[in-house]
Short mmCIF file of C-alpha atoms and ligand atoms in Angstrom, two decimals:
data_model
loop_
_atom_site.label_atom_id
_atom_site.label_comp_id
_atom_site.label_asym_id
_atom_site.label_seq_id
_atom_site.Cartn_x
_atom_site.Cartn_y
_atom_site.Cartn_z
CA UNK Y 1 0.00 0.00 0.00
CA UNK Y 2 2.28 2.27 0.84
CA UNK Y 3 4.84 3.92 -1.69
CA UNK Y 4 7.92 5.98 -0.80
CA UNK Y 5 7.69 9.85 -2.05
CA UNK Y 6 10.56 12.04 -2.21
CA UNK Y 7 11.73 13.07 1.03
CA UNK Y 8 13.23 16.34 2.09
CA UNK Y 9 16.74 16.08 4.02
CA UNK Y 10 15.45 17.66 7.07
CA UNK Y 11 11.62 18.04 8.15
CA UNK Y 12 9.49 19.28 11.11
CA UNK Y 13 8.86 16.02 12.58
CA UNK Y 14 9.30 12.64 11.66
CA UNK Y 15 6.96 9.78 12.25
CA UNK Y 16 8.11 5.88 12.70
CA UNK Y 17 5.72 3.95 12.13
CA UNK Y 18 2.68 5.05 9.54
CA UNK Y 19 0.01 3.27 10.93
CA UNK Y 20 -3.25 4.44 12.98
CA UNK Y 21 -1.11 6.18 15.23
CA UNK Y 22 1.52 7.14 13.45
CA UNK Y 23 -1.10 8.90 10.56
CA UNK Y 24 -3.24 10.05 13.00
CA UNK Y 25 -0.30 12.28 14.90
CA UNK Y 26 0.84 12.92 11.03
CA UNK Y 27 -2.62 14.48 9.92
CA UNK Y 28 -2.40 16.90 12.96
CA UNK Y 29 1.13 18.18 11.92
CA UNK Y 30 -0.09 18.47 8.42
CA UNK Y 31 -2.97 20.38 8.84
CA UNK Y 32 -0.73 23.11 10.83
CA UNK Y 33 1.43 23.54 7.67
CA UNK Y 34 4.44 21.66 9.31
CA UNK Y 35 6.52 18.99 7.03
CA UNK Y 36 6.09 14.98 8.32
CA UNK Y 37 8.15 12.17 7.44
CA UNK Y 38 6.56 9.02 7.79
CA UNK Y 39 9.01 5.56 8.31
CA UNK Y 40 7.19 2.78 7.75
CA UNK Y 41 7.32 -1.17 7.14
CA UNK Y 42 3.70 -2.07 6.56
CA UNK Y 43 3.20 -4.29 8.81
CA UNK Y 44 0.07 -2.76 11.34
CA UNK Y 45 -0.45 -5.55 14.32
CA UNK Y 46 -3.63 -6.65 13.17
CA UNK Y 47 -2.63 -7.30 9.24
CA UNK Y 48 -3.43 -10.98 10.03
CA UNK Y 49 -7.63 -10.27 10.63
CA UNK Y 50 -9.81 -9.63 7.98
CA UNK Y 51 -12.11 -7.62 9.70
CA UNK Y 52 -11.90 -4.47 12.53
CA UNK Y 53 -14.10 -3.75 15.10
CA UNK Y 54 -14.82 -1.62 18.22
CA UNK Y 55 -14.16 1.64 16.39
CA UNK Y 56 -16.26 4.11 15.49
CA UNK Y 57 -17.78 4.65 12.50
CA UNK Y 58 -15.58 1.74 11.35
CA UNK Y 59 -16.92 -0.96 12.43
CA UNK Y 60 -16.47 -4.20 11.03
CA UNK Y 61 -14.47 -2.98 8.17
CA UNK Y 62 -10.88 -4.47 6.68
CA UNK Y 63 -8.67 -2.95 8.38
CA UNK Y 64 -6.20 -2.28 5.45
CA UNK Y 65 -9.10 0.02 3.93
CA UNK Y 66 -8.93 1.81 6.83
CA UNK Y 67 -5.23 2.56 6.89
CA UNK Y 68 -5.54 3.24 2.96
CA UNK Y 69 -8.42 5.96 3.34
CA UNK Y 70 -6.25 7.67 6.09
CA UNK Y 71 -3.59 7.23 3.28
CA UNK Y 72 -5.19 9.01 0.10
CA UNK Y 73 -6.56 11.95 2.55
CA UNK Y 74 -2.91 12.35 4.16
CA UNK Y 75 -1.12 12.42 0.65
CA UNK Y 76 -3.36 15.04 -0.29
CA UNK Y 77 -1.28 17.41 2.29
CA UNK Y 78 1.94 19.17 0.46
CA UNK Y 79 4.16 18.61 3.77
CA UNK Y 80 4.08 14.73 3.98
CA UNK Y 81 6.48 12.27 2.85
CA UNK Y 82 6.73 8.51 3.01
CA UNK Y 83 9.42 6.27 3.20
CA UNK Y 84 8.77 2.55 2.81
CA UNK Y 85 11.52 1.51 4.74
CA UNK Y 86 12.43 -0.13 8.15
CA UNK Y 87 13.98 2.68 10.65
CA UNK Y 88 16.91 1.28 12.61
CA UNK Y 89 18.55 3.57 15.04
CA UNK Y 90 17.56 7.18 15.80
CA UNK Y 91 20.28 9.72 17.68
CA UNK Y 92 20.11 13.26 19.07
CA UNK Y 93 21.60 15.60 16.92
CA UNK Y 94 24.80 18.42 18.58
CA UNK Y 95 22.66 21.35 17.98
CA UNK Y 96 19.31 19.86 18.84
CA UNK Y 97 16.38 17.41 16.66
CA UNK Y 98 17.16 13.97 15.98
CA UNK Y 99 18.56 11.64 12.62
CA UNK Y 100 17.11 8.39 11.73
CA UNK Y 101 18.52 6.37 10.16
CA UNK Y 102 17.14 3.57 7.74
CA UNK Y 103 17.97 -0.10 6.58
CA UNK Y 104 18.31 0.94 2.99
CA UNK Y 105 20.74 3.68 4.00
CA UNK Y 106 18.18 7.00 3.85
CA UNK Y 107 18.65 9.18 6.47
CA UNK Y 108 15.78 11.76 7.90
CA UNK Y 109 16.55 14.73 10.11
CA UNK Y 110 14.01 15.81 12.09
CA UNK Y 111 13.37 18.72 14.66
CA UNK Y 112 10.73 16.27 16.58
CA UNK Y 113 10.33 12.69 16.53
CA UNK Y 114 7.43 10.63 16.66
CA UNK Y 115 7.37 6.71 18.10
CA UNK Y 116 4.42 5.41 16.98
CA UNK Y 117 5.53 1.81 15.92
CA UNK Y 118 3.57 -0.36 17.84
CA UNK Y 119 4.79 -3.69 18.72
CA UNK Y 120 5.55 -7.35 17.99
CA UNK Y 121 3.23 -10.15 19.84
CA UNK Y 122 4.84 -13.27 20.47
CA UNK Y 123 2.38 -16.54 20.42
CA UNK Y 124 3.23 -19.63 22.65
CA UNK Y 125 5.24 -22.00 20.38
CA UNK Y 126 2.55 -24.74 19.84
CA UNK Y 127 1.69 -26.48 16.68
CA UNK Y 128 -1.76 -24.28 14.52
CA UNK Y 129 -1.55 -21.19 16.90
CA UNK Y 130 0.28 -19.05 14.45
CA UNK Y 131 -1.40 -19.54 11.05
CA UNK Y 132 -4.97 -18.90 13.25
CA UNK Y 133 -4.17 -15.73 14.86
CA UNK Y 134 -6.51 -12.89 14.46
CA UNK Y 135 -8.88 -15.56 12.94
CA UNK Y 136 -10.10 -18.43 15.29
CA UNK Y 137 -6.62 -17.92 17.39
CA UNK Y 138 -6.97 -14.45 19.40
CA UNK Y 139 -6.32 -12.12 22.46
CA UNK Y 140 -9.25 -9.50 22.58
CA UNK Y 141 -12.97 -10.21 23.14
CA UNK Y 142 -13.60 -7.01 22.84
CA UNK Y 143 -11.90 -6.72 19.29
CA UNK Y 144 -13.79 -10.23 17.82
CA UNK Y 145 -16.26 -11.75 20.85
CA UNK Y 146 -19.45 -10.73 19.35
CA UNK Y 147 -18.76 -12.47 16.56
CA UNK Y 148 -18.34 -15.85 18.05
CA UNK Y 149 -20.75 -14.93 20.84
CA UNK Y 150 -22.61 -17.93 23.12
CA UNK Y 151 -20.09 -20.47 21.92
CA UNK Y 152 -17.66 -23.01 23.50
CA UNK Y 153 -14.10 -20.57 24.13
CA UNK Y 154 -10.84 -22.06 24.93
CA UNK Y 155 -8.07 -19.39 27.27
CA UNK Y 156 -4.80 -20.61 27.30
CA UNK Y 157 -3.08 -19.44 30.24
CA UNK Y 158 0.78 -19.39 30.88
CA UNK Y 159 1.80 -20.09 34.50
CA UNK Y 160 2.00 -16.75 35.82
CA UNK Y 161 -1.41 -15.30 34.48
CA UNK Y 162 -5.02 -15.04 36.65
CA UNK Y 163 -6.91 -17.43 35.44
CA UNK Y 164 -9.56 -16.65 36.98
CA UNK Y 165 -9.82 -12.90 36.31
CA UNK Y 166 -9.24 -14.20 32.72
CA UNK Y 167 -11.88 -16.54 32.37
CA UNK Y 168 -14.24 -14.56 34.64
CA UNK Y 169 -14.01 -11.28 31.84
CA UNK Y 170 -14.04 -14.19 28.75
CA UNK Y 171 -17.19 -15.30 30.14
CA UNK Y 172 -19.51 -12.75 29.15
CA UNK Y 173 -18.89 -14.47 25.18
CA UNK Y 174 -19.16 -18.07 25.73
CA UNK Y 175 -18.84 -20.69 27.91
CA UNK Y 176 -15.06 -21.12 29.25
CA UNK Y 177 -12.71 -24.15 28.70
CA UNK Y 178 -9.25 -23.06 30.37
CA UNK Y 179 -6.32 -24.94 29.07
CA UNK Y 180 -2.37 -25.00 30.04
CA UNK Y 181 0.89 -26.58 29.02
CA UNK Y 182 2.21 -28.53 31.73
CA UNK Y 183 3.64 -25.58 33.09
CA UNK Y 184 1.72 -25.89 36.82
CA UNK Y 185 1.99 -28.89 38.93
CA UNK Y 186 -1.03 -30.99 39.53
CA UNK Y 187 -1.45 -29.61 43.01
CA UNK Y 188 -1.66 -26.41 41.39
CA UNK Y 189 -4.28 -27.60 38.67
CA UNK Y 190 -6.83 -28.91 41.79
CA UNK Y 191 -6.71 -25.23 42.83
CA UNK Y 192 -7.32 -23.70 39.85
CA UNK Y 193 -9.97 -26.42 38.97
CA UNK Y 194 -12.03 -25.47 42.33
CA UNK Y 195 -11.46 -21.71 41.84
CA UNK Y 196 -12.81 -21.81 38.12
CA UNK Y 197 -15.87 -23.50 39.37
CA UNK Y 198 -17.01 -20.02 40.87
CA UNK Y 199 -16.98 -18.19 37.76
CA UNK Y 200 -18.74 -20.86 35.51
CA UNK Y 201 -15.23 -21.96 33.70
CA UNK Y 202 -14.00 -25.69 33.62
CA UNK Y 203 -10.18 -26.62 33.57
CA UNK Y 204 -9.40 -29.46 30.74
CA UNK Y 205 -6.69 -31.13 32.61
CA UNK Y 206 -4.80 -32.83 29.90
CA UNK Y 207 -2.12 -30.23 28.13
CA UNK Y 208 -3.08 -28.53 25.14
CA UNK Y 209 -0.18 -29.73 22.83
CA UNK Y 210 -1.60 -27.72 19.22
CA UNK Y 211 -4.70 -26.56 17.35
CA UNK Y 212 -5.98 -28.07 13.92
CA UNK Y 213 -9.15 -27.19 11.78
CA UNK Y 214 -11.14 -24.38 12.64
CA UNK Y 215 -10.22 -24.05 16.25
CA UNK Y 216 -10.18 -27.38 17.78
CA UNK Y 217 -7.95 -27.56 20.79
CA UNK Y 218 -5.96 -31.18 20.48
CA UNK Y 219 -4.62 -32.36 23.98
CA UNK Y 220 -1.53 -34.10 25.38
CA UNK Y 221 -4.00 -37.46 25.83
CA UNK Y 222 -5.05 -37.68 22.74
CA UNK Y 223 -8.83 -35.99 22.74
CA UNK Y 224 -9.52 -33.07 21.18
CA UNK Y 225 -12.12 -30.12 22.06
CA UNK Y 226 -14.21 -28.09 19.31
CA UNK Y 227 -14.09 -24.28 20.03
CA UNK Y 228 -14.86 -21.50 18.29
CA UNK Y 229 -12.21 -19.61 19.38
CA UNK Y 230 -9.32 -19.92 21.40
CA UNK Y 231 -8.22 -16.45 23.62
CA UNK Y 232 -4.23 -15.89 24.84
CA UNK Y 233 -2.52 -13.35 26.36
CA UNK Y 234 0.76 -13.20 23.82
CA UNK Y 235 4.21 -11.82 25.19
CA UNK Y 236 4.65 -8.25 23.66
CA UNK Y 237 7.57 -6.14 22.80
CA UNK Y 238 8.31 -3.38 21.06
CA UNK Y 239 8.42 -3.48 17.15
CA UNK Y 240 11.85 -0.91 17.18
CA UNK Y 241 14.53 0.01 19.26
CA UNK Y 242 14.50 3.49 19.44
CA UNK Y 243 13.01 4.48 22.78
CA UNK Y 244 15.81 2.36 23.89
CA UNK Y 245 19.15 3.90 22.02
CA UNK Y 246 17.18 6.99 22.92
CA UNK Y 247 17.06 7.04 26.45
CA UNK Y 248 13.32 7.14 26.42
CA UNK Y 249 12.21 5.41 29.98
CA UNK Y 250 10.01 2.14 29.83
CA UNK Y 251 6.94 1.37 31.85
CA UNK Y 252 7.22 -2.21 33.52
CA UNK Y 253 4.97 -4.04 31.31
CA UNK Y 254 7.65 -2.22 28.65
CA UNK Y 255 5.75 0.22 26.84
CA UNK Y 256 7.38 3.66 26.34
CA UNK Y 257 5.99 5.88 29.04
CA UNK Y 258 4.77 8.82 28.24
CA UNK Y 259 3.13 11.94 30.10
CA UNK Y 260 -0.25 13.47 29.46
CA UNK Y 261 1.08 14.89 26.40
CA UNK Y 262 2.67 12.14 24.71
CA UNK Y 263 6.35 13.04 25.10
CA UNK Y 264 8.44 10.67 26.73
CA UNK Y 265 11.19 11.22 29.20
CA UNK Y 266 13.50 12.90 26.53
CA UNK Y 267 12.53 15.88 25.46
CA UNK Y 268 11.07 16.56 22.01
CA UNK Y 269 10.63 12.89 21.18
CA UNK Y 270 6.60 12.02 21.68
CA UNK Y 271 5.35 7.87 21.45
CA UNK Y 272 1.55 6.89 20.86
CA UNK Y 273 -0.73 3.94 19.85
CA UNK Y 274 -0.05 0.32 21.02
CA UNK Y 275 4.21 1.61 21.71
CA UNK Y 276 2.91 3.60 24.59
CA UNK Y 277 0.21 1.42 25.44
CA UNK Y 278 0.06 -2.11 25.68
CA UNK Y 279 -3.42 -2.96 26.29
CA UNK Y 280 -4.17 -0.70 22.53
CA UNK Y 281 -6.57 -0.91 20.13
CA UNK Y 282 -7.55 2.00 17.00
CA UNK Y 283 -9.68 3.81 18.54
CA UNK Y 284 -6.83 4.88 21.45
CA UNK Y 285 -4.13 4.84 18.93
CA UNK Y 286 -6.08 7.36 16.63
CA UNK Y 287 -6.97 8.83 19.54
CA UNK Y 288 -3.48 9.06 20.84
CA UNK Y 289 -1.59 9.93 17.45
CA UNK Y 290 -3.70 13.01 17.27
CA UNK Y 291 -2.61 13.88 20.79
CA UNK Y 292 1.26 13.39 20.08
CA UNK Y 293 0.83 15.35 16.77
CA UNK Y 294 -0.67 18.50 18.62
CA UNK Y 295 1.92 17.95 21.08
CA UNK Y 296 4.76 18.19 18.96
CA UNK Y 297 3.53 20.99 16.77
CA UNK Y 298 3.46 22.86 20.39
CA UNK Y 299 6.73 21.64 21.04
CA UNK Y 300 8.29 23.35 17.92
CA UNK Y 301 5.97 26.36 18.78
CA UNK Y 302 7.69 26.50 22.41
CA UNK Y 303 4.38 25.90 24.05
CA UNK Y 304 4.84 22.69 25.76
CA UNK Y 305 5.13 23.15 29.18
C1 FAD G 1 -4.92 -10.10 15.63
C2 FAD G 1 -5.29 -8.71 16.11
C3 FAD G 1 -6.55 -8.20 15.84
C4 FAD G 1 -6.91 -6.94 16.28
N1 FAD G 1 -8.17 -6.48 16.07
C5 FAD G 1 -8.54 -5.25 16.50
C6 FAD G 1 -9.88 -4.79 16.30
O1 FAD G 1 -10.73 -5.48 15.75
N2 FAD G 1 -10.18 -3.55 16.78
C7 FAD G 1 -9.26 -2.77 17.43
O2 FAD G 1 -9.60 -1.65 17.83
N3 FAD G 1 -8.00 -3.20 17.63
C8 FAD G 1 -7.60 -4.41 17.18
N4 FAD G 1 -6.33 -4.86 17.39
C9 FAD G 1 -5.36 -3.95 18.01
C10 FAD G 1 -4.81 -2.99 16.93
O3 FAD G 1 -4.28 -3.75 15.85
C11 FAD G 1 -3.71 -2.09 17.52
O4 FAD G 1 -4.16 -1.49 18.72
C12 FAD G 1 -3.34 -1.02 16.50
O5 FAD G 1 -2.87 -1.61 15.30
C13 FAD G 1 -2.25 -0.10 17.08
O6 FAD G 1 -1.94 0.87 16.13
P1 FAD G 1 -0.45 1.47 16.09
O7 FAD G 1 -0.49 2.49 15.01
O8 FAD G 1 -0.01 1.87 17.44
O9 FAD G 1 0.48 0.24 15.67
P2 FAD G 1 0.42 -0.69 14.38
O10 FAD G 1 -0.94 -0.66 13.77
O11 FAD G 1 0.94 -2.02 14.80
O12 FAD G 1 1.38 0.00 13.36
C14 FAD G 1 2.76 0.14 13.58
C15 FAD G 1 3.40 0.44 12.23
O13 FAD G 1 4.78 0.75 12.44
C16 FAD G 1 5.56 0.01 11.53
N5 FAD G 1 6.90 -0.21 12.08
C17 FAD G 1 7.26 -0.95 13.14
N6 FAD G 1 8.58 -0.87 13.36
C18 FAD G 1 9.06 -0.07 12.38
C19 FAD G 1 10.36 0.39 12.04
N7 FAD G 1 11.43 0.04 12.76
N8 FAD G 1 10.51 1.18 10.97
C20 FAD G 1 9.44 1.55 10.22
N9 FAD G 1 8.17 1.15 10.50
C21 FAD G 1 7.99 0.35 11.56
C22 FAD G 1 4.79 -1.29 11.32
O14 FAD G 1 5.18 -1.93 10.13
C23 FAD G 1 3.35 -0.76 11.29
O15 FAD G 1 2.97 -0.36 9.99
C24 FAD G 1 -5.97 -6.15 16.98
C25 FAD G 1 -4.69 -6.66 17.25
C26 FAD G 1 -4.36 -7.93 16.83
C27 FAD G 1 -2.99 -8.47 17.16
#
């Protein structure tokens, strides 16, 4: 979708990652006249589901023809520029704004900079979880339960997660199958087994060792269990390193933390969208990108407190 346009040495801002947050802070800085570069790979978080929900106005659509409607209305502004490349490092420049540099060698110089490239989930390594995800294989029910509403859900939960709490919020679409992978000993399965009982979920005892077909949950014994979905709580890192050659501080859970404005712990460098949230979705990363836009365009203005 996205092509690369000829980009000026050095620019207002630049944006990596050109995505729903990274357009959405892009269209703010556009409309005040100020020049954008936009980094970006292509590769939005939810590229693997065919359908969006939960936002406004779009709901239900692709999300590609989303992100290429927020496309043709951004190149219609004079100050944007793409690149279709991957940004590797990012410095502070002697004399103040930042460089980036790129994998194919371009280099942008910008007087803000904008982290808005999400991040990377990482699924359990089990046998049909990966070619399902954001299909029958997922992590939000607020993103794709309605869909699949009153059916039989599987949660796969690692050893350190709450269960309970889990299965308890999963309820409200289905009826809740918990599974694990021999990763809690059996006295710690009777517990869990008794504690699901008060929120209406059942454990399945035997190991979940893969999904086939649709979403049917084969287990270590040798049965398998139709679902219509099966929910999991991925581990999720950030899709770039710059925050980190930055200096920009981390939150715990190790998104980039940011302060009411969007601008992280080094000055003049803003992050929105799933980077500075982990628990994201559009809606807060639109919501968010236009926030770090406004912020930045203050910035240059000297109005940022
Ligand atoms: C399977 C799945 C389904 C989902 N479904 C929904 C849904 O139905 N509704 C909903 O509201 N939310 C949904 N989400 C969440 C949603 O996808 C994210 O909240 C949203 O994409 C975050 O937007 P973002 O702009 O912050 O990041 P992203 O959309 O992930 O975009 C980041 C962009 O930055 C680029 N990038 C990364 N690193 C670099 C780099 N080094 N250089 C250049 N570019 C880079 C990427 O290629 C990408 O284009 C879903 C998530 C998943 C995983």
């Amino acid at each position: 979708m996205v092509s690369t346009t000829a980009t000026p040495a050095r620019v207002d801002v630049a944006v990596i990652g050109g995505s729903f947050a990274g357009m959405s802070a892009a269209l703010q800085l556009a409309r005040a006249c100020r020049s954008v570069t936009i980094i970006d790979q292509g590769r939005p978080r939810n590229r693997t589901a065919e359908r969006a929900h939960g936002c406004l106005g779009w709901d239900g659509c692709a999300p590609d023809a989303l992100l290429a409607t927020a496309r043709r209305q951004l190149d219609a502004y004079e100050g944007v520029h793409w690149l279709s490349d991957e940004a590797i490092a990012a410095e502070a420049m002697t004399g103040g704004g930042f460089r980036v540099r790129c994998d194919s060698g371009a280099q942008v110089a910008a007087r803000r900079l904008i982290l808005a490239h999400g991040v990377v989930d990482q699924l359990p390594d089990l046998p049909g979880l990966a070619q399902r995800w954001g299909k029958t294989v997922l992590h939000c029910p607020y993103c794709h339960g309605y869909e699949i509403c009153g059916g039989p859900l599987g949660l796969l939960v690692g050893p350190d997660e709450d269960a309970v709490a889990h299965a308890k919020a999963l309820s409200q679409w289905g009826t809740i199958t918990v599974f694990h992978r021999n990763d809690r000993d059996a006295r710690a399965l009777d517990a869990l087994a008794e504690q699901l009982k008060d929120v209406g979920a059942q454990l399945q005892r035997s190991a979940l060792v893969g999904v086939t077909g649709e979403a049917c949950a084969e287990l270590a014994d040798g049965r398998s269990v139709a679902l219509r979905a099966l929910f999991l709580h991925p581990t999720t890192t950030l899709s770039a390193p710059m925050a980190q050659q930055l200096g920009c501080e981390t939150e715990a859970a190790g998104c980039i933390s940011t302060d009411s404005a969007k601008q992280t712990t080094v000055e003049g460098v803003f992050a929105c969208g799933d980077a500075a949230r982990f628990a994201g979705n559009i809606a807060l990363a639109i919501g968010e990108g236009a926030l770090a836009g406004v912020a930045a365009h203050r910035s240059l203005l000297g109005l940022l407190d």
